[in-house]
XYZ file of N, CA and C in Angstrom:
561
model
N 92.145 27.024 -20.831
C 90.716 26.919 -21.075
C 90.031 26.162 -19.952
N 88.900 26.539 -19.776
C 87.850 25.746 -18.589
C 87.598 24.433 -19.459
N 87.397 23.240 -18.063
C 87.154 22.408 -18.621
C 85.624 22.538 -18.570
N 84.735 21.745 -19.765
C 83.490 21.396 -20.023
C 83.086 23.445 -19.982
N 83.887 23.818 -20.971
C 83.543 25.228 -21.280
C 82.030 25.565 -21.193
N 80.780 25.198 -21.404
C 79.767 25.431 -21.423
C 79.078 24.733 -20.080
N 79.513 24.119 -18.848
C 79.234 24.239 -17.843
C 79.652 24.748 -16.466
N 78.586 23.925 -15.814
C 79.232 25.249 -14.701
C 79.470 24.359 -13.273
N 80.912 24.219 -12.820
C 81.070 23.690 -12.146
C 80.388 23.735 -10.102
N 79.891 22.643 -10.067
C 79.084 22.884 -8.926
C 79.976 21.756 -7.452
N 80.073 22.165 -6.455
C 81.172 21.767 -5.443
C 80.295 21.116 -4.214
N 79.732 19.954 -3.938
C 78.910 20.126 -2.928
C 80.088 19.679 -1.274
N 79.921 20.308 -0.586
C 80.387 20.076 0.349
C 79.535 19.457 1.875
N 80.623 18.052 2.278
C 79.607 17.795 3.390
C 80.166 17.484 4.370
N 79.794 18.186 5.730
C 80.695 17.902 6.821
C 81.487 18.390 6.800
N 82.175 19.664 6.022
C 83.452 20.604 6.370
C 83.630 21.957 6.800
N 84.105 22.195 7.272
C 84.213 23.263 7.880
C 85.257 24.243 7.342
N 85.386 25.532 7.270
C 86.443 26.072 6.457
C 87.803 26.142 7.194
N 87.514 26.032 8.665
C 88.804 25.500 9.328
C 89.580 23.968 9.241
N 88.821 23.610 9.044
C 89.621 21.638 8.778
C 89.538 21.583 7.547
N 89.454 22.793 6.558
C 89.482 22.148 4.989
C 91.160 21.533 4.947
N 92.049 22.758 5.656
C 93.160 22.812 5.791
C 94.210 23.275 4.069
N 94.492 22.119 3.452
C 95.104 22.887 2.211
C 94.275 22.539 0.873
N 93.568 21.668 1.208
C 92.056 21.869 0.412
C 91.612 23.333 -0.274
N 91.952 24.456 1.182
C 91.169 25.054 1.081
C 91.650 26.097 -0.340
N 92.330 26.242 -0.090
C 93.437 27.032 -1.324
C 92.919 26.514 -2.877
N 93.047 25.117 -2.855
C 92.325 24.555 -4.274
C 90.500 24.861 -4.406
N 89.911 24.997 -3.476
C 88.482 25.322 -3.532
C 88.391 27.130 -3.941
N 89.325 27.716 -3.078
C 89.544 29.038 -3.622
C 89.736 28.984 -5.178
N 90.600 28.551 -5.436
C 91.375 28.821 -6.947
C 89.765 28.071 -7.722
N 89.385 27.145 -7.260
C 87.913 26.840 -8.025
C 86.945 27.961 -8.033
N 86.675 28.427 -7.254
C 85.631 30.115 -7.319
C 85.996 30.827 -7.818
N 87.198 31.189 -7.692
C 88.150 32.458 -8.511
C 88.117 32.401 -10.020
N 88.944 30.858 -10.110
C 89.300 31.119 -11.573
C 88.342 30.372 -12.597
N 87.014 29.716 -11.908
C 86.416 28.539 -12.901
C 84.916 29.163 -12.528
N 84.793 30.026 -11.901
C 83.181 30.205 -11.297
C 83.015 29.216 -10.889
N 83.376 28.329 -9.784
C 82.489 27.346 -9.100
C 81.505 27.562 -8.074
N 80.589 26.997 -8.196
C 79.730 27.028 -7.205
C 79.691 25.941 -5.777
N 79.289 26.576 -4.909
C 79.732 25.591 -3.941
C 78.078 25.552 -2.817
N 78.164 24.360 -2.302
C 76.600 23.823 -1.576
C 77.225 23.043 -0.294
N 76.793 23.510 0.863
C 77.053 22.701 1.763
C 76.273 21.968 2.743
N 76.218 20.670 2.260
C 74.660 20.413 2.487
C 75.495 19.637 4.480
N 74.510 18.869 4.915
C 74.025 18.238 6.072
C 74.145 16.909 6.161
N 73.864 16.204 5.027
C 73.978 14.756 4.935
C 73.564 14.258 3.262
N 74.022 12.861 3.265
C 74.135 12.222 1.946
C 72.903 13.041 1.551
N 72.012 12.540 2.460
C 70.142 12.458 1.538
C 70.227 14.001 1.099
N 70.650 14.987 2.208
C 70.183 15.696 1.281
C 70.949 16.889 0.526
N 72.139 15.904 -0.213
C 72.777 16.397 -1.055
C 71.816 15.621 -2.347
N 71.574 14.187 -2.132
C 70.764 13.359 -2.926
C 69.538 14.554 -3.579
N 68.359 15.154 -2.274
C 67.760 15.781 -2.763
C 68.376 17.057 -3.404
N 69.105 17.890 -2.944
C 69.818 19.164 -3.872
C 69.883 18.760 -5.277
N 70.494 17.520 -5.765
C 70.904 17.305 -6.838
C 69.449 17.044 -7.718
N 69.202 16.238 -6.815
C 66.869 16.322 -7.769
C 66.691 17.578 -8.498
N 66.589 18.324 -7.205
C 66.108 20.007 -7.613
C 66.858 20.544 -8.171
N 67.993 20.300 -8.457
C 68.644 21.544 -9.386
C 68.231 20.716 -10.897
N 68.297 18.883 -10.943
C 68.020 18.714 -12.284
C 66.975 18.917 -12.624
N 65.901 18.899 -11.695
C 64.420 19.247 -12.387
C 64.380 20.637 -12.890
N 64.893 21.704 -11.631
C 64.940 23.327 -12.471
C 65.595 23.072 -13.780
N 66.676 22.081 -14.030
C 67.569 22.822 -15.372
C 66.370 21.962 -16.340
N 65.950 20.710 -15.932
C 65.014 20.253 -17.177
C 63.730 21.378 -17.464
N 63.146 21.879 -16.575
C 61.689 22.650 -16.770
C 62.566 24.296 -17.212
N 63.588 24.391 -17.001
C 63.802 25.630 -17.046
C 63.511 26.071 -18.755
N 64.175 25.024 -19.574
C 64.071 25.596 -21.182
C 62.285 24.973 -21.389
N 61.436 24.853 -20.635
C 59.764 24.262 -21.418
C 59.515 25.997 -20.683
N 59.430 26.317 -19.597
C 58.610 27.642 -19.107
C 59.037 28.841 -19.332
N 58.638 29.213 -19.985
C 58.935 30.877 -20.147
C 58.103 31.920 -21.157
N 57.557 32.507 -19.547
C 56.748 32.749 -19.175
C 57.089 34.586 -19.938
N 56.527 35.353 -20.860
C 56.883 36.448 -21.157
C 56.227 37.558 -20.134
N 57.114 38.660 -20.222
C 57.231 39.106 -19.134
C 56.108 40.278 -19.819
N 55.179 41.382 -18.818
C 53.963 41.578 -18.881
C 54.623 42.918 -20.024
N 56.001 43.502 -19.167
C 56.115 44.679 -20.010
C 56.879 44.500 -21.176
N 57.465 43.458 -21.293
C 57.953 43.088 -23.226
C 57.083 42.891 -23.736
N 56.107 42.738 -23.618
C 54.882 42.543 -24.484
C 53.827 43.233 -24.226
N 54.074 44.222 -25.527
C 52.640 45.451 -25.373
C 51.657 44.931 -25.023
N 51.030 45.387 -24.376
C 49.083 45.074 -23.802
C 48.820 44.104 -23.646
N 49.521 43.178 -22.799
C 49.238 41.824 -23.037
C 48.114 42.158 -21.400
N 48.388 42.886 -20.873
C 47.543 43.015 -19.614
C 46.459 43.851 -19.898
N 46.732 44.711 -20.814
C 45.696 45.720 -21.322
C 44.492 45.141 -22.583
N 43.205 44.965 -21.784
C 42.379 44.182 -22.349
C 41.505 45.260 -23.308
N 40.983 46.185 -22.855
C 40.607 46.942 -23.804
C 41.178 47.813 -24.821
N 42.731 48.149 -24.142
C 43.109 49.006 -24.859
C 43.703 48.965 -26.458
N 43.136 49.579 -27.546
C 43.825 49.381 -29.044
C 45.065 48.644 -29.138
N 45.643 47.852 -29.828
C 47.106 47.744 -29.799
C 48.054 48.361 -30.645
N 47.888 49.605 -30.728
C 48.742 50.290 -31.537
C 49.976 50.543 -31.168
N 50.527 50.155 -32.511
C 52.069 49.815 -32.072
C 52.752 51.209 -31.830
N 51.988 52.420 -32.492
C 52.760 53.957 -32.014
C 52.193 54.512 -30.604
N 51.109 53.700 -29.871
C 50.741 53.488 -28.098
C 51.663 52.583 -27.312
N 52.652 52.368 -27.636
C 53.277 51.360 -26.657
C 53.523 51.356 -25.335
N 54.181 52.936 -25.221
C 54.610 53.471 -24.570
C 53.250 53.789 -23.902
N 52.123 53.989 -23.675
C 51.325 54.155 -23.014
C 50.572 52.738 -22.543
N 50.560 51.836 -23.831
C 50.386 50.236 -23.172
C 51.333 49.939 -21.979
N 52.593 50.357 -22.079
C 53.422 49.538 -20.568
C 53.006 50.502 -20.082
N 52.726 51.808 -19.692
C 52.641 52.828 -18.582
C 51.273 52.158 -17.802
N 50.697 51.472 -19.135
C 49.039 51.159 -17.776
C 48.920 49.583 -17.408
N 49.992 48.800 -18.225
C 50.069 47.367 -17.702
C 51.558 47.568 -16.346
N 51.908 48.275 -16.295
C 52.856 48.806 -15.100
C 52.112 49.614 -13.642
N 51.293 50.346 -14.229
C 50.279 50.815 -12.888
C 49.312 49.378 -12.510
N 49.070 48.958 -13.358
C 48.240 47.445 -13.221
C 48.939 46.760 -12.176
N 50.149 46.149 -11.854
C 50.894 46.315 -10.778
C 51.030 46.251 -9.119
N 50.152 47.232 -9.421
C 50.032 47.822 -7.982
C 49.052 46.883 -7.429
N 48.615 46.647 -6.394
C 47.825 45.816 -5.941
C 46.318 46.684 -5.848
N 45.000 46.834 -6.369
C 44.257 47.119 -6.132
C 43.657 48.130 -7.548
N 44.831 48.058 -8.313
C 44.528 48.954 -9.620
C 44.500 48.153 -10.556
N 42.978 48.390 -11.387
C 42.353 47.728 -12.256
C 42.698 48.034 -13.293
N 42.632 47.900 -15.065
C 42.574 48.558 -15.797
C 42.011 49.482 -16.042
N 40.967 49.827 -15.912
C 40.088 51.286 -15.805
C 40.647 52.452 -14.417
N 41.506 51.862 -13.800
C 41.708 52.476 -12.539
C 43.084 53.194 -13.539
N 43.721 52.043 -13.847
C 45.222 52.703 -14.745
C 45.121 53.783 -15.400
N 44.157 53.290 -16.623
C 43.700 54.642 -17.491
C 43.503 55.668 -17.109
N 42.603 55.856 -16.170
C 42.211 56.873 -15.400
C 43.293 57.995 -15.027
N 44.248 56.820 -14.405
C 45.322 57.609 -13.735
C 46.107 57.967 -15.039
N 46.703 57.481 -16.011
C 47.098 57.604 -17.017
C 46.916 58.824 -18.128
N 45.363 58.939 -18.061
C 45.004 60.163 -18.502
C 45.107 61.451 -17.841
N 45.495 61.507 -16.128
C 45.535 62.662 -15.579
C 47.688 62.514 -15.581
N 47.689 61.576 -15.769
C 49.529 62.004 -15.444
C 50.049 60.592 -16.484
N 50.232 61.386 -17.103
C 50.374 60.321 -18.387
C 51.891 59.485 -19.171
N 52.783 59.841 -18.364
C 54.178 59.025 -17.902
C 53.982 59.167 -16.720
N 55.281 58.367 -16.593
C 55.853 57.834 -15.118
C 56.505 59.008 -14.299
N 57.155 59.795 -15.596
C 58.009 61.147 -14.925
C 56.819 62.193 -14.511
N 55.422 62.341 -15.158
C 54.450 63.157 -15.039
C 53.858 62.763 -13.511
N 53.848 61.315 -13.347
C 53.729 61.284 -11.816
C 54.429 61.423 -10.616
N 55.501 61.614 -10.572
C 56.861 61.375 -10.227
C 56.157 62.448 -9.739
N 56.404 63.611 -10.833
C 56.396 65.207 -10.475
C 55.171 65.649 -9.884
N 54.104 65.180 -9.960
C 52.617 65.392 -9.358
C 53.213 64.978 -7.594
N 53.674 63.816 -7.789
C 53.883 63.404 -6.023
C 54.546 64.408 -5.432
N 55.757 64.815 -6.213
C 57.396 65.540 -5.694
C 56.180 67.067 -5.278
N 55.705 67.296 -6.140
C 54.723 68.718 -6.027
C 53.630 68.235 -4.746
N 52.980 67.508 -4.317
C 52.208 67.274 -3.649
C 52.878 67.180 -2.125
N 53.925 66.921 -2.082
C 54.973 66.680 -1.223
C 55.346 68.232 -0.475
N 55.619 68.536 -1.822
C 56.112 70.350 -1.427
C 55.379 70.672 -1.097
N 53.583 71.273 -1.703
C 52.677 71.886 -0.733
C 52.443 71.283 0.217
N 52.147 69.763 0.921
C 52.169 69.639 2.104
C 53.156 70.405 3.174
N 54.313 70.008 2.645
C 55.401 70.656 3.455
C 54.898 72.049 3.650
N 54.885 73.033 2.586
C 54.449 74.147 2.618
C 53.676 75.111 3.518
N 52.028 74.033 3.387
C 50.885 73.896 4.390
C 51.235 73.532 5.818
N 51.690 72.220 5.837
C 52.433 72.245 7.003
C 51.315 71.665 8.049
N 49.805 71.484 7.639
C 48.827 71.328 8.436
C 48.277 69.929 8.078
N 48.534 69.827 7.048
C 48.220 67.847 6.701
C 48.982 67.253 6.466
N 48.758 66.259 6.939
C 49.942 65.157 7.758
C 50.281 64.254 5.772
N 51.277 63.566 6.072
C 51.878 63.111 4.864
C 50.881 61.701 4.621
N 49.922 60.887 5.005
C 49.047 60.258 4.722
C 47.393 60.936 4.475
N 47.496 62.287 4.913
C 46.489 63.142 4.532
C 46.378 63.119 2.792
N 47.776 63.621 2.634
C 48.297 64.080 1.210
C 48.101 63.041 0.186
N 48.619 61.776 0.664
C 48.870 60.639 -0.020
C 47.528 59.675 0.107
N 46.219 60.088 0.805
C 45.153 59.624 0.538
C 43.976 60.319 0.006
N 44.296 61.741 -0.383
C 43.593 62.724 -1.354
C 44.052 62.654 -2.320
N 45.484 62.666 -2.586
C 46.019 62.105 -4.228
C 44.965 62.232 -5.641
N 44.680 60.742 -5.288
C 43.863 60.381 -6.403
C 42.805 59.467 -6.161
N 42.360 59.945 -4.743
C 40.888 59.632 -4.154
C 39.713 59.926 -4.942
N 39.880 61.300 -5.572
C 38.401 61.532 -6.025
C 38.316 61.704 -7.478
N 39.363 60.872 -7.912
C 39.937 60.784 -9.925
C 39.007 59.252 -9.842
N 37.912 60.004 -10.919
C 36.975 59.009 -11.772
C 37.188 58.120 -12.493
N 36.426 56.820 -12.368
C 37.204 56.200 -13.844
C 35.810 55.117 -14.066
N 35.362 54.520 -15.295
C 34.436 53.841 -15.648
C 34.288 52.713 -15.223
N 33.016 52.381 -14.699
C 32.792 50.937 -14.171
C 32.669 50.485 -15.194
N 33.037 49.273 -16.146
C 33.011 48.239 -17.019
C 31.492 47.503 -17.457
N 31.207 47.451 -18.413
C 29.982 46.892 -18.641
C 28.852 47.888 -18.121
N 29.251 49.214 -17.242
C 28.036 49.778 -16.444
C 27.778 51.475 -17.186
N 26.978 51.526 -16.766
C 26.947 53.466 -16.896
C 28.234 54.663 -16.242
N 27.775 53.920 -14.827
C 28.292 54.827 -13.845
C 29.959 54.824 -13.503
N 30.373 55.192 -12.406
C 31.477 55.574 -12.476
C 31.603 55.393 -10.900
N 33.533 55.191 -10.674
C 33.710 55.065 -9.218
C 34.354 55.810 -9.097
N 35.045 56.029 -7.302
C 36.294 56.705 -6.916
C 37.190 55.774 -6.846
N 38.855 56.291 -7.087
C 39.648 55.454 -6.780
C 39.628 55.331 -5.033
N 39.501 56.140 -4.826
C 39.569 56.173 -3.148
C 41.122 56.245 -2.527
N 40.870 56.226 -0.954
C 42.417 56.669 -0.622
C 42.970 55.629 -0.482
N 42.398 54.170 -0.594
C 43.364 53.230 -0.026
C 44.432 52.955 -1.451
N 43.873 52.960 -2.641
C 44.458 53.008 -4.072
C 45.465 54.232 -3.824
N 44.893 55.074 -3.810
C 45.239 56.550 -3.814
C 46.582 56.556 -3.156
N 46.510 56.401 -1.597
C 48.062 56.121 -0.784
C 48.900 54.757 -1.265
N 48.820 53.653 -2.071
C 49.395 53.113 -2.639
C 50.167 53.762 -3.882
N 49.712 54.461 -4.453
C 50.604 54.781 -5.905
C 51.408 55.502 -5.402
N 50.646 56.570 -4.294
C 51.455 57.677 -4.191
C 52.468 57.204 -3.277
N 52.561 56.371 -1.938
C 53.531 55.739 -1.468
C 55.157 55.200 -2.735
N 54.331 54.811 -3.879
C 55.170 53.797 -4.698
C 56.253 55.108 -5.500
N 55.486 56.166 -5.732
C 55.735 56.944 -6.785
C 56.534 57.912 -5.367
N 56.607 58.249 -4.304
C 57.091 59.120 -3.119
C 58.745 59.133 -3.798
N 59.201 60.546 -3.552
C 60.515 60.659 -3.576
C 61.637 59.818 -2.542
N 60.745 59.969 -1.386
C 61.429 58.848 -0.331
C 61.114 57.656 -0.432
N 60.471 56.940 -1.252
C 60.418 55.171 -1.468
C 61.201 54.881 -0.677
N 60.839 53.541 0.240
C 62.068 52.667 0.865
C 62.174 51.617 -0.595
N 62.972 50.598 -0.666
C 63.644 49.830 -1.820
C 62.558 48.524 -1.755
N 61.554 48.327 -0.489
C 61.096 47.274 -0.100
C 59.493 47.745 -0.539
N 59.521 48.519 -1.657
C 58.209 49.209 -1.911
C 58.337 49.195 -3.585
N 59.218 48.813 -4.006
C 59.816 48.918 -5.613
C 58.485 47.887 -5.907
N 58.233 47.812 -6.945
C 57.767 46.911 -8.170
C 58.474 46.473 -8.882
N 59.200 45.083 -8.995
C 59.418 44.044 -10.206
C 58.550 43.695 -10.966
């Protein structure tokens, strides 16, 4: 059995090198391997002194903050929308486009109502993709800034109505692209 079963052993190291651990090193192995240890190799006393601050302050604040996350909790971003619990699935689809940098709630909806999952946009891009290719005459930021440039959606408190425009427009569609790079994801 591990000792202190419910913690987690932490190794700070100072001044060593993995060549002069020498037969140390074998027992520090068998500590990672078989105990999950963690290991820190700090620079000097102080600031192993400070490491040890910061990890106790994270573990004290860690159980006061917590913070629920936007999509476990239906509509918590969605201010107008009903909270019906058989809409859920459309509450995260528009607190998830919310997201994006520059898309409002009325911008979500909007989009929401013309492609109304995630897979419905997916396939609007994957298709938008193909006729470019197709066409062959507008360039792949042509495509991706007509998107959903000229999809309406309600100004708030007002009568009238805006465009999303292309700079919105080449954002989703960038996000939603079959070729995404990984550095374009949304957490």
């Amino acid at each position: 059995p591990r000792p202190f079963g419910s913690s987690r052993l932490m190794v700070v190291l100072h001044g060593a090198r993995a060549a002069s651990l020498g037969s140390a090193a074998s027992g520090l192995t068998e500590a990672l391997l078989r105990w999950g240890a963690g290991f820190v190799e700090v620079r000097s006393i102080e600031h192993a002194a400070e490491y040890t601050a910061q990890c106790a302050a994270a573990v004290s604040t860690s159980r006061e903050r917590r913070v629920p996350s936007r999509f476990k909790v239906a509509g918590v971003r969605c201010q107008t929308l009903p909270k019906d619990p058989e809409d859920r699935l459309r509450l995260t689809w528009v607190s998830q486009l919310m997201q994006v940098p520059g898309v409002s709630e009325e911008i979500a909806k909007a989009v929401v109502g013309r492609h109304a999952t995630p897979a419905a946009l997916l396939a609007a891009v994957a298709a938008a993709c193909r006729g470019r290719q197709a066409a062959s005459s507008a360039s792949s930021s042509d495509v991706a800034d007509r998107f959903l440039a000229d999809l309406e959606y309600p100004i708030r408190g007002k009568k009238g109505t805006r465009r999303v425009g292309p700079i919105v427009s080449r954002r989703i569609f960038s996000l939603f692209h079959p070729e995404a790079s990984s550095d374009q994801v949304l957490l």
